Short mmCIF file of C-alpha atoms in Angstrom, two decimals:
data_model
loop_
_atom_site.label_atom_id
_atom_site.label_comp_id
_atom_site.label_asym_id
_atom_site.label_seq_id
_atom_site.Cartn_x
_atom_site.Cartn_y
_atom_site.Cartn_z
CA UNK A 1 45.61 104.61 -128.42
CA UNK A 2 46.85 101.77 -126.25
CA UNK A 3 45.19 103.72 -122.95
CA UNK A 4 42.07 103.69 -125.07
CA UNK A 5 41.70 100.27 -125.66
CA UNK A 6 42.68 99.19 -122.25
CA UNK A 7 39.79 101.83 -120.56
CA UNK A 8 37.27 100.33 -122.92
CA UNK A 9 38.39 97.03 -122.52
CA UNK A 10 37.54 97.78 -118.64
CA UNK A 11 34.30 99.10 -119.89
CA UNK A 12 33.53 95.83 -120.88
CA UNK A 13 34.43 93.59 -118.37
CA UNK A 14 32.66 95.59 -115.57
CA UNK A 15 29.96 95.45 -117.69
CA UNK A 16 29.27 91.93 -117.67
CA UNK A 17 29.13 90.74 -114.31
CA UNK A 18 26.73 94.14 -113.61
CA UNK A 19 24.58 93.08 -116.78
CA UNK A 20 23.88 89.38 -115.46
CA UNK A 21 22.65 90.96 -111.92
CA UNK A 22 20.35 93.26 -113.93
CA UNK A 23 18.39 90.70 -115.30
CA UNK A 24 17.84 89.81 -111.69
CA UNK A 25 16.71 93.42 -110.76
CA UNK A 26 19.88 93.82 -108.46
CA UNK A 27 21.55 96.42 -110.58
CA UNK A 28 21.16 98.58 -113.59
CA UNK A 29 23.80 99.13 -116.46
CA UNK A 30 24.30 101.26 -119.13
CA UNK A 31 27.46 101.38 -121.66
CA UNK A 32 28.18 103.11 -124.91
CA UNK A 33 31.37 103.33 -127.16
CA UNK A 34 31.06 106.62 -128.98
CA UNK A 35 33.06 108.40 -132.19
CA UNK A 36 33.21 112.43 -131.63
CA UNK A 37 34.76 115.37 -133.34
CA UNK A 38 36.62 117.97 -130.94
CA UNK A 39 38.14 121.33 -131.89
CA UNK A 40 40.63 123.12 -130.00
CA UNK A 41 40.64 126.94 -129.35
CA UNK A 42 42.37 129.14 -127.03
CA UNK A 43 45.75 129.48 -125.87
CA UNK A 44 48.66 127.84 -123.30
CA UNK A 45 51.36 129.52 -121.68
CA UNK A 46 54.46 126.89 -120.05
CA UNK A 47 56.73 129.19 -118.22
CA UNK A 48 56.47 132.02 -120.45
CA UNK A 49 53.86 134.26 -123.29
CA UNK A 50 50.79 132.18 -124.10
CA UNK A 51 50.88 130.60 -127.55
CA UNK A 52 47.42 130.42 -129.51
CA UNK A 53 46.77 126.67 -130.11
CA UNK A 54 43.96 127.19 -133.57
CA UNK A 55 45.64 130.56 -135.14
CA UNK A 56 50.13 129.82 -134.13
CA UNK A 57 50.22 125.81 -133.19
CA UNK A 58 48.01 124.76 -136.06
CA UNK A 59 45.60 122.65 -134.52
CA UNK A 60 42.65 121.95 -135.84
CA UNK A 61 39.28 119.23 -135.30
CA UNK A 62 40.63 115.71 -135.20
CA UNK A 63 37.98 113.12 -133.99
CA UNK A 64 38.49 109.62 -131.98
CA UNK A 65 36.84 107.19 -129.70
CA UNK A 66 34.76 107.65 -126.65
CA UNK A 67 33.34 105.28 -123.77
CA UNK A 68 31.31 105.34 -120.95
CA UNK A 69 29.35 102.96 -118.13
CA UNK A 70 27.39 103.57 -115.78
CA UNK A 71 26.37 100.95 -113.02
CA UNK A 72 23.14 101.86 -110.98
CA UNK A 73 23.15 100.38 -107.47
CA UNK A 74 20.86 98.87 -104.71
CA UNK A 75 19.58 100.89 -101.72
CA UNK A 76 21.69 103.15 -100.63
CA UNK A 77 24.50 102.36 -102.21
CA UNK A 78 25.81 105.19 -104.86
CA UNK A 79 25.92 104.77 -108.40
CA UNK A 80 28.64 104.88 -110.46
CA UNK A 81 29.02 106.48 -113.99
CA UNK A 82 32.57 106.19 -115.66
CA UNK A 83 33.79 108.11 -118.44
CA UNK A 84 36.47 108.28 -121.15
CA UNK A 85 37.54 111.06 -123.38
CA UNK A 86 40.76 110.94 -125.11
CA UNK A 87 41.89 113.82 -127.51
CA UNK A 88 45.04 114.65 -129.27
CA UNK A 89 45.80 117.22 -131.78
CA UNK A 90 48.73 117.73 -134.01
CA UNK A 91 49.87 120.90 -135.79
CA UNK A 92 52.87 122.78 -137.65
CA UNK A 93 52.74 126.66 -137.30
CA UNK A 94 54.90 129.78 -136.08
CA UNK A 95 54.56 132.56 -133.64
CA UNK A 96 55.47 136.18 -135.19
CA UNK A 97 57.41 137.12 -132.11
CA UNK A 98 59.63 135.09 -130.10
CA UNK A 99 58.72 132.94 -127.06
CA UNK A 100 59.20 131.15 -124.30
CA UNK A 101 58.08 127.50 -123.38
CA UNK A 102 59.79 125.57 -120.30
CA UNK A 103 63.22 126.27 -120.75
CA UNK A 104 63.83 126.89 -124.38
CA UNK A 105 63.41 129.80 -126.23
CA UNK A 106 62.13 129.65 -129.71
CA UNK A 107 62.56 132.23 -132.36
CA UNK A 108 60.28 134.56 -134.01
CA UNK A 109 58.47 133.06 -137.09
CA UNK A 110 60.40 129.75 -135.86
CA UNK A 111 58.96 126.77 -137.56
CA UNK A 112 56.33 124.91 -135.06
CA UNK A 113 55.80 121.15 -134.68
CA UNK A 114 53.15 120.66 -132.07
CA UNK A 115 51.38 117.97 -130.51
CA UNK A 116 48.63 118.19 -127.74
CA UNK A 117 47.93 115.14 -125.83
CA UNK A 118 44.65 115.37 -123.12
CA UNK A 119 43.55 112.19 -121.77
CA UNK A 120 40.41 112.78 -119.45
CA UNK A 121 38.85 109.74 -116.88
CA UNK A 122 35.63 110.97 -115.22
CA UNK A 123 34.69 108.58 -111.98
CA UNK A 124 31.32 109.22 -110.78
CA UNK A 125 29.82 108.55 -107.25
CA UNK A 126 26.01 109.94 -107.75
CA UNK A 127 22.24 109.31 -106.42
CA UNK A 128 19.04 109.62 -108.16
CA UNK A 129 16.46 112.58 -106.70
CA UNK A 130 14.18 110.45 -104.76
CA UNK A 131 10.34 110.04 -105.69
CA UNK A 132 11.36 112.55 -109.26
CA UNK A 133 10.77 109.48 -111.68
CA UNK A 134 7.83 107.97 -110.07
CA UNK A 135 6.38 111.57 -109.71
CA UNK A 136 6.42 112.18 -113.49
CA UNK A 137 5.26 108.71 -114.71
CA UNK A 138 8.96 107.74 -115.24
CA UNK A 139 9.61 110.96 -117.58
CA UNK A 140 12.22 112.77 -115.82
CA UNK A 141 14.78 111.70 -113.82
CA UNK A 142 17.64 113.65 -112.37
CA UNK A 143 20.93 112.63 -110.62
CA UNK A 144 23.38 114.40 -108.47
CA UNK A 145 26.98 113.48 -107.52
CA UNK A 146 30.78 113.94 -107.10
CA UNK A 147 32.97 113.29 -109.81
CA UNK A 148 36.70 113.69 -110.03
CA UNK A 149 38.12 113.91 -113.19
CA UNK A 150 42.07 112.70 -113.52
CA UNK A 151 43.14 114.74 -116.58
CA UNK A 152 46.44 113.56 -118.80
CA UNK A 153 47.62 116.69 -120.27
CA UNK A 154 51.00 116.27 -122.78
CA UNK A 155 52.13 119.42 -124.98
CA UNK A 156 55.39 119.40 -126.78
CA UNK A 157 56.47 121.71 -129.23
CA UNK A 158 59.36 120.63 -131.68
CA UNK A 159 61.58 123.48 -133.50
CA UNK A 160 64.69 121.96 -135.63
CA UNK A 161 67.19 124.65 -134.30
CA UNK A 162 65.77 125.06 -130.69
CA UNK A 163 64.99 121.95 -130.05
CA UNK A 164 62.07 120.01 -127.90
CA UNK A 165 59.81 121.01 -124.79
CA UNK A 166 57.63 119.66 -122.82
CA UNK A 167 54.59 120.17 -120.26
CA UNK A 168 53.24 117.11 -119.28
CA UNK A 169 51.38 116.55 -115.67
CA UNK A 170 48.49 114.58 -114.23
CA UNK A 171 45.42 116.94 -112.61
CA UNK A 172 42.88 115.31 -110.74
CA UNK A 173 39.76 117.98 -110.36
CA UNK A 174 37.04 117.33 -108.12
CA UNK A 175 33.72 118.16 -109.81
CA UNK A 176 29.57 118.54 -109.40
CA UNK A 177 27.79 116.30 -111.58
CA UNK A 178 24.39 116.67 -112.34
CA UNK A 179 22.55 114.26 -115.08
CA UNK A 180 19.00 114.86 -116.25
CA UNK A 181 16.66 112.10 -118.39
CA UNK A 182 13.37 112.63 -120.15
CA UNK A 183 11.80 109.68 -121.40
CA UNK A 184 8.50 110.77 -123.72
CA UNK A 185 6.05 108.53 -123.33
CA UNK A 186 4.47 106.37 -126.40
CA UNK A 187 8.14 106.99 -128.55
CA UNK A 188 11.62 105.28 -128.47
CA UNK A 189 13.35 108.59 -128.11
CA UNK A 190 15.05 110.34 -124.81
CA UNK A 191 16.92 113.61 -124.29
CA UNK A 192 19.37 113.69 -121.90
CA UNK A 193 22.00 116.26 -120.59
CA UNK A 194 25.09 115.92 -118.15
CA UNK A 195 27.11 118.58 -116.51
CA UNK A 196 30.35 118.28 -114.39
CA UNK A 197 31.48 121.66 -113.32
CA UNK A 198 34.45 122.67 -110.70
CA UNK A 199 34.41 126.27 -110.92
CA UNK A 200 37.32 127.55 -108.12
CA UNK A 201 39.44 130.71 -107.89
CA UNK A 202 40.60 131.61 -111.44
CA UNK A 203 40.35 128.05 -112.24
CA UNK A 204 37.17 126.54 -113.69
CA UNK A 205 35.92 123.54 -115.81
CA UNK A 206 32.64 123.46 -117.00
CA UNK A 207 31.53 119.77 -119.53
CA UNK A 208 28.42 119.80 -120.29
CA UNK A 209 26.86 117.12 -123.00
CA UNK A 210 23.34 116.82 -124.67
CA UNK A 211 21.91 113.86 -126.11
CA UNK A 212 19.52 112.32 -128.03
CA UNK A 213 18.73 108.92 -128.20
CA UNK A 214 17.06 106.12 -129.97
CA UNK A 215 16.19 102.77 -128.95
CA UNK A 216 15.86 99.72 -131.07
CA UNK A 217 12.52 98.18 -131.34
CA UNK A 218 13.36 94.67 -129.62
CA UNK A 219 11.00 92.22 -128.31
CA UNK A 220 13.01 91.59 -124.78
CA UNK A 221 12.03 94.13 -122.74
CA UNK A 222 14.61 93.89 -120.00
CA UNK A 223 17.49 94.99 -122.78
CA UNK A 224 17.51 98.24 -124.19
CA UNK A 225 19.77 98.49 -127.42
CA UNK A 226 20.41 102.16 -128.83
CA UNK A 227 21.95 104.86 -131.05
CA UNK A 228 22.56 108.36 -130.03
CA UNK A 229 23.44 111.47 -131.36
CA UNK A 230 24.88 114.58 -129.50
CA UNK A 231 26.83 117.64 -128.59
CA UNK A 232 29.89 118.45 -126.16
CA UNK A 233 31.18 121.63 -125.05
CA UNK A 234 34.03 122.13 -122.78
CA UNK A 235 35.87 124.91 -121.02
CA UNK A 236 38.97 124.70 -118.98
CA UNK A 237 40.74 127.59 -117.45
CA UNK A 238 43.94 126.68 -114.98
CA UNK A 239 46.29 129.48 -113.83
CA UNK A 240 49.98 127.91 -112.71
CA UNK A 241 49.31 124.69 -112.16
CA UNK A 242 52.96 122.95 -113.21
CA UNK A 243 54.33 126.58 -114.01
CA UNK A 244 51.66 126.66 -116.83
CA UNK A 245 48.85 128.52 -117.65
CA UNK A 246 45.87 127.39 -119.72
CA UNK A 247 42.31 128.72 -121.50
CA UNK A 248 41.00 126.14 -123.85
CA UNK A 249 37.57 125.35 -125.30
CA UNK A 250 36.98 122.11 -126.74
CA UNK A 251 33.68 121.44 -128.80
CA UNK A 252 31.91 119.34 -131.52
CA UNK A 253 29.18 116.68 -132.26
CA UNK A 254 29.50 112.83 -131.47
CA UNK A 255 27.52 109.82 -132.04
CA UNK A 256 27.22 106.51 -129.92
CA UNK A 257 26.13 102.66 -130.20
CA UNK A 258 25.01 101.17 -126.32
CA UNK A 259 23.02 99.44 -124.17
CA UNK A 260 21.26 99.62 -121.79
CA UNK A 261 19.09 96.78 -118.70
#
């Protein structure tokens, strides 16, 4: 919780200083702070048999915050689009055989206190597609970037006669990112869709979001303010990274207050 409200309090203070330059037409800025619902399913293995994390670990949909800005730059200077997605799951189950995760074995049928920690920054470097917005009358826009992604992963599993393991490591991924806009003319709505995707080896990530959003009738038409609903998928698939092994899916809706000059 405490890394959440220091990343959004970031948020906000880069926000400012970009919002005063885009009244001057300097730079662009858009920020949201977002409440989603994520649900875990698949399986990790840490130095031993996979453990199923929905059907043994007892994890189920928790929800929490999200935020995100993005700063759009002069000339040819890139863009930058920031995002924040913390999760964390908690669970009690048991496995019908017995196991092994890090260095303790755990019994079968063993009682199961769980915990799943995955903190995920997304840092954006990206550029519009030239001459695309002014092309379509400022309906579709498209951007293309790098992203790296530093993902905070934390699993410990608790049994009262085994004892306590575990995983914890930092993985920074470098990703694509590709962002696409449509604007409808004549109506306050806009549907957009981002994808970051690092697919390598028998490793792969693919986050991909849709939204829709809605912006507030207001009579200053430099400031956009709006509400969005929307969808995120996720798939992560890392072979012995830290000894561990991990195929997880995490998905659910989400809905978001921003701005946007």
């Amino acid at each position: 919780m405490k890394k959440s409200i220091c990343i959004i309090t970031l948020c906000v203070l880069l926000a400012v200083p970009a919002t005063s330059h885009a009244v001057s037409g300097l730079f662009g800025a858009e920020g949201a702070i977002g409440w989603g619902q994520h649900a875990p399913i698949g399986n990790i293995a840490y130095k031993g048999e996979s453990i199923d994390l929905e059907n043994e670990l007892g994890f189920d949909q928790e929800s929490g915050l999200t935020a995100r800005l993005k700063i759009e730059m002069p000339a040819v200077i890139p863009n930058i689009y920031l995002v924040y997605q913390p999760m964390e799951f908690e669970g009690t189950g048991s496995k019908s055989t017995s196991f092994q995760f890090g260095d303790l074995t755990f019994g079968a049928n063993a009682t199961l206190s769980s915990k799943l920690t995955i903190n995920q920054t997304d840092i954006a470097l990206f550029y519009g597609i030239p001459g695309l917005k002014l092309a379509t009358a400022g309906v579709l826009d498209a951007e293309l970037g790098l992203n790296l992604r530093l993902m905070d992963l934390k699993a410990q599993t608790v049994n009262v006669s085994a004892g306590s393991e575990t995983l914890d490591f930092l993985f920074p991924p470098p990703m694509l990112y590709l962002g696409i806009q449509v604007e409808p003319p004549f109506i306050p709505i806009a549907f957009e869709t981002e994808a970051r995707i690092l697919p390598y080896g028998d490793n792969h990530i693919y986050s991909i979001i849709g939204r829709l959003k809605y912006n507030l009738p207001l009579p200053a038409p430099v400031l956009k303010i709006f509400v969005a609903a929307g969808y995120r998928y996720e798939d992560i698939v890392f072979k012995d990274i830290e000894d561990s092994d991990a195929e997880i899916t995490f998905r659910g809706p989400f809905l978001e207050a921003g701005f946007k000059f």
